Amino acid sequence: MSEPASDLRLRKRASLQQAGAGETQLNVVQELIHRKQEERPVNGHAVLLNGLSKSFGDRRVLSELDLEIPAGQLLAIVGRSGCGKSTLLRLIAGLDRPTSGKISVAGTDVESLQSNVRLLFQDARLLPWHRVLGNVGIARTKGWRETAAAALADVGLADRANDWPAVLSGGQAQRVALARALVSRPSVLLLDEPFGALDALTRMEMHRLLECIWREHGFTTVLITHDVAEAVALADRVIVLRDGGIALDMPIDLPRPRREAADTSAVALQARILDEV
Ligand SMILES: Nc1ncnc2c1ncn2[C@@H]1O[C@H](COP(=O)(O)OP(=O)(O)OP(=O)(O)O)[C@@H](O)[C@H]1O
Ligand SMILES: [Mg+2]
């Protein structure tokens, strides 16, 4: 049985009080961050790829791919342009069908679009004829205004509900798109280079926001990115896609929350991934 939260908090406080200055204090803080990571909820579903292949005409893009993504994991996929990253994501989302092999989410075969799986692209794709709130609550189910407003608050845009998409910055538009993806409480979130078009500072803000929301909600996340530093900053695990298969499958066991390129271990992991891209 797990320890009650109040006992855990007391024990954490006691261990902090016992800790001395300097390195010991640092170790305790790092341990707390690590525990926080272990405590996060897992509301996501596992994704399983089995012998997955995809060809377009004569061109084979994915070749007998096997991959198990555990529930709640944040997986980053990197690889050169044209290696099949978006193709793979579209297959998981049920937007396209594999040539052979199988995909399952939560043990159910994916044969078409899944209601518990949401996809976010590089461009926000907001509807210009709806205000921000209307874009987030696009399904218009019962009580949509309240749930859309809560999702907007999650991404820090509660005060922009009545704005038109045209007046938003690129980062804000992408946060609205994130809120729209989250409003139905998906169990799997697929992100296809969602921050690629943003400036470096906004990108870092979005990293923190995504990490924070993911830790709070616990959905399974697959993040496609060109940016190896982004992959290491965010992911539990990084996969390099090359020649239709997995060239590298590497756990990123760094404490959270992470700071961009903060330490030498992050830089060493980035170098290892770059070797395989
Ligand atoms: N609908 C399609 N019809 C024909 N070929 C396609 C189709 N979709 C993708 N391809 C081809 O499959 C390959 C992989 O494309 P994909 O978009 O998955 O690459 P990617 O890794 O996402 O690249 P990038 O990093 O540039 O976004 C490319 O050669 C592309 O031309
Ligand atoms: Mg792509």
mmCIF file of N, CA and C in Angstrom, residues 61-62 76-88 192-193 223-231 238-248 270 273-277:
data_model
loop_
_atom_site.group_PDB
_atom_site.id
_atom_site.type_symbol
_atom_site.label_atom_id
_atom_site.label_comp_id
_atom_site.label_asym_id
_atom_site.label_seq_id
_atom_site.Cartn_x
_atom_site.Cartn_y
_atom_site.Cartn_z
ATOM 1 N N VAL A 61 8.775 3.460 -46.124
ATOM 2 C CA VAL A 61 9.156 4.497 -45.160
ATOM 3 C C VAL A 61 9.408 3.889 -43.781
ATOM 4 N N LEU A 62 8.525 3.011 -43.349
ATOM 5 C CA LEU A 62 8.709 2.342 -42.055
ATOM 6 C C LEU A 62 8.769 0.845 -42.300
ATOM 7 N N ALA A 76 10.241 10.992 -26.973
ATOM 8 C CA ALA A 76 10.582 11.893 -28.078
ATOM 9 C C ALA A 76 11.142 11.059 -29.228
ATOM 10 N N ILE A 77 10.739 11.418 -30.460
ATOM 11 C CA ILE A 77 11.272 10.742 -31.647
ATOM 12 C C ILE A 77 12.003 11.772 -32.484
ATOM 13 N N VAL A 78 13.271 11.513 -32.743
ATOM 14 C CA VAL A 78 14.050 12.414 -33.586
ATOM 15 C C VAL A 78 14.548 11.639 -34.811
ATOM 16 N N GLY A 79 14.901 12.397 -35.830
ATOM 17 C CA GLY A 79 15.390 11.764 -37.048
ATOM 18 C C GLY A 79 15.434 12.791 -38.152
ATOM 19 N N ARG A 80 16.178 12.471 -39.197
ATOM 20 C CA ARG A 80 16.339 13.414 -40.307
ATOM 21 C C ARG A 80 15.023 13.651 -41.020
ATOM 22 N N SER A 81 14.979 14.777 -41.726
ATOM 23 C CA SER A 81 13.801 15.119 -42.506
ATOM 24 C C SER A 81 13.491 13.993 -43.503
ATOM 25 N N GLY A 82 12.248 13.577 -43.538
ATOM 26 C CA GLY A 82 11.835 12.550 -44.493
ATOM 27 C C GLY A 82 12.019 11.127 -43.999
ATOM 28 N N CYS A 83 12.451 10.937 -42.736
ATOM 29 C CA CYS A 83 12.700 9.569 -42.257
ATOM 30 C C CYS A 83 11.420 8.853 -41.842
ATOM 31 N N GLY A 84 10.308 9.584 -41.787
ATOM 32 C CA GLY A 84 9.040 8.898 -41.500
ATOM 33 C C GLY A 84 8.419 9.233 -40.155
ATOM 34 N N LYS A 85 8.868 10.314 -39.516
ATOM 35 C CA LYS A 85 8.354 10.663 -38.176
ATOM 36 C C LYS A 85 6.864 11.018 -38.220
ATOM 37 N N SER A 86 6.496 11.916 -39.138
ATOM 38 C CA SER A 86 5.078 12.318 -39.218
ATOM 39 C C SER A 86 4.216 11.149 -39.670
ATOM 40 N N THR A 87 4.767 10.337 -40.578
ATOM 41 C CA THR A 87 4.035 9.150 -41.034
ATOM 42 C C THR A 87 3.696 8.260 -39.849
ATOM 43 N N LEU A 88 4.682 8.039 -38.978
ATOM 44 C CA LEU A 88 4.483 7.193 -37.804
ATOM 45 C C LEU A 88 3.397 7.772 -36.889
ATOM 46 N N ASP A 192 3.525 16.839 -33.256
ATOM 47 C CA ASP A 192 4.407 16.814 -34.427
ATOM 48 C C ASP A 192 5.122 18.161 -34.562
ATOM 49 N N GLU A 193 6.320 18.239 -34.048
ATOM 50 C CA GLU A 193 7.127 19.460 -34.050
ATOM 51 C C GLU A 193 6.306 20.682 -33.629
ATOM 52 N N LEU A 223 6.406 12.953 -28.769
ATOM 53 C CA LEU A 223 6.837 14.255 -29.274
ATOM 54 C C LEU A 223 7.817 14.066 -30.418
ATOM 55 N N ILE A 224 7.442 14.554 -31.601
ATOM 56 C CA ILE A 224 8.364 14.528 -32.733
ATOM 57 C C ILE A 224 9.131 15.843 -32.731
ATOM 58 N N THR A 225 10.423 15.770 -32.869
ATOM 59 C CA THR A 225 11.205 17.008 -32.910
ATOM 60 C C THR A 225 12.490 16.830 -33.710
ATOM 61 N N HIS A 226 12.935 17.949 -34.339
ATOM 62 C CA HIS A 226 14.243 17.973 -34.985
ATOM 63 C C HIS A 226 15.318 18.293 -33.977
ATOM 64 N N ASP A 227 14.876 18.818 -32.835
ATOM 65 C CA ASP A 227 15.773 19.460 -31.892
ATOM 66 C C ASP A 227 16.172 18.476 -30.778
ATOM 67 N N VAL A 228 17.414 18.011 -30.842
ATOM 68 C CA VAL A 228 17.887 17.001 -29.896
ATOM 69 C C VAL A 228 17.903 17.561 -28.463
ATOM 70 N N ALA A 229 18.234 18.851 -28.326
ATOM 71 C CA ALA A 229 18.245 19.474 -26.980
ATOM 72 C C ALA A 229 16.830 19.473 -26.401
ATOM 73 N N GLU A 230 15.847 19.739 -27.270
ATOM 74 C CA GLU A 230 14.445 19.724 -26.834
ATOM 75 C C GLU A 230 14.052 18.317 -26.369
ATOM 76 N N ALA A 231 14.484 17.314 -27.144
ATOM 77 C CA ALA A 231 14.164 15.927 -26.805
ATOM 78 C C ALA A 231 14.734 15.575 -25.422
ATOM 79 N N VAL A 238 14.291 8.740 -25.583
ATOM 80 C CA VAL A 238 14.434 9.289 -26.940
ATOM 81 C C VAL A 238 14.692 8.143 -27.918
ATOM 82 N N ILE A 239 13.978 8.198 -29.036
ATOM 83 C CA ILE A 239 14.195 7.211 -30.085
ATOM 84 C C ILE A 239 14.681 7.926 -31.340
ATOM 85 N N VAL A 240 15.689 7.362 -31.964
ATOM 86 C CA VAL A 240 16.138 7.894 -33.250
ATOM 87 C C VAL A 240 15.593 6.985 -34.341
ATOM 88 N N LEU A 241 14.867 7.596 -35.272
ATOM 89 C CA LEU A 241 14.303 6.856 -36.400
ATOM 90 C C LEU A 241 15.249 7.012 -37.593
ATOM 91 N N ARG A 242 15.660 5.880 -38.182
ATOM 92 C CA ARG A 242 16.581 5.952 -39.328
ATOM 93 C C ARG A 242 16.365 4.733 -40.224
ATOM 94 N N ASP A 243 16.361 4.960 -41.527
ATOM 95 C CA ASP A 243 16.196 3.866 -42.501
ATOM 96 C C ASP A 243 14.995 2.988 -42.177
ATOM 97 N N GLY A 244 13.916 3.613 -41.746
ATOM 98 C CA GLY A 244 12.678 2.875 -41.504
ATOM 99 C C GLY A 244 12.622 2.128 -40.189
ATOM 100 N N GLY A 245 13.713 2.203 -39.407
ATOM 101 C CA GLY A 245 13.723 1.469 -38.136
ATOM 102 C C GLY A 245 14.248 2.313 -36.984
ATOM 103 N N ILE A 246 14.379 1.679 -35.829
ATOM 104 C CA ILE A 246 14.846 2.391 -34.636
ATOM 105 C C ILE A 246 16.358 2.220 -34.513
ATOM 106 N N ALA A 247 17.099 3.326 -34.699
ATOM 107 C CA ALA A 247 18.561 3.264 -34.659
ATOM 108 C C ALA A 247 19.073 3.404 -33.236
ATOM 109 N N LEU A 248 18.285 4.042 -32.384
ATOM 110 C CA LEU A 248 18.703 4.236 -30.993
ATOM 111 C C LEU A 248 17.451 4.343 -30.128
ATOM 112 N N GLN A 270 22.824 14.393 -25.477
ATOM 113 C CA GLN A 270 22.548 15.006 -26.790
ATOM 114 C C GLN A 270 23.572 14.528 -27.820
ATOM 115 N N ILE A 273 22.889 11.015 -29.006
ATOM 116 C CA ILE A 273 21.760 10.947 -29.946
ATOM 117 C C ILE A 273 22.191 11.462 -31.318
ATOM 118 N N LEU A 274 22.915 12.590 -31.325
ATOM 119 C CA LEU A 274 23.345 13.192 -32.599
ATOM 120 C C LEU A 274 24.199 12.224 -33.406
ATOM 121 N N ASP A 275 24.985 11.387 -32.716
ATOM 122 C CA ASP A 275 25.796 10.382 -33.402
ATOM 123 C C ASP A 275 24.950 9.442 -34.252
ATOM 124 N N GLU A 276 23.703 9.235 -33.819
ATOM 125 C CA GLU A 276 22.851 8.231 -34.485
ATOM 126 C C GLU A 276 21.882 8.822 -35.501
ATOM 127 N N VAL A 277 21.708 10.151 -35.477
ATOM 128 C CA VAL A 277 20.692 10.766 -36.362
ATOM 129 C C VAL A 277 21.159 10.694 -37.821
#
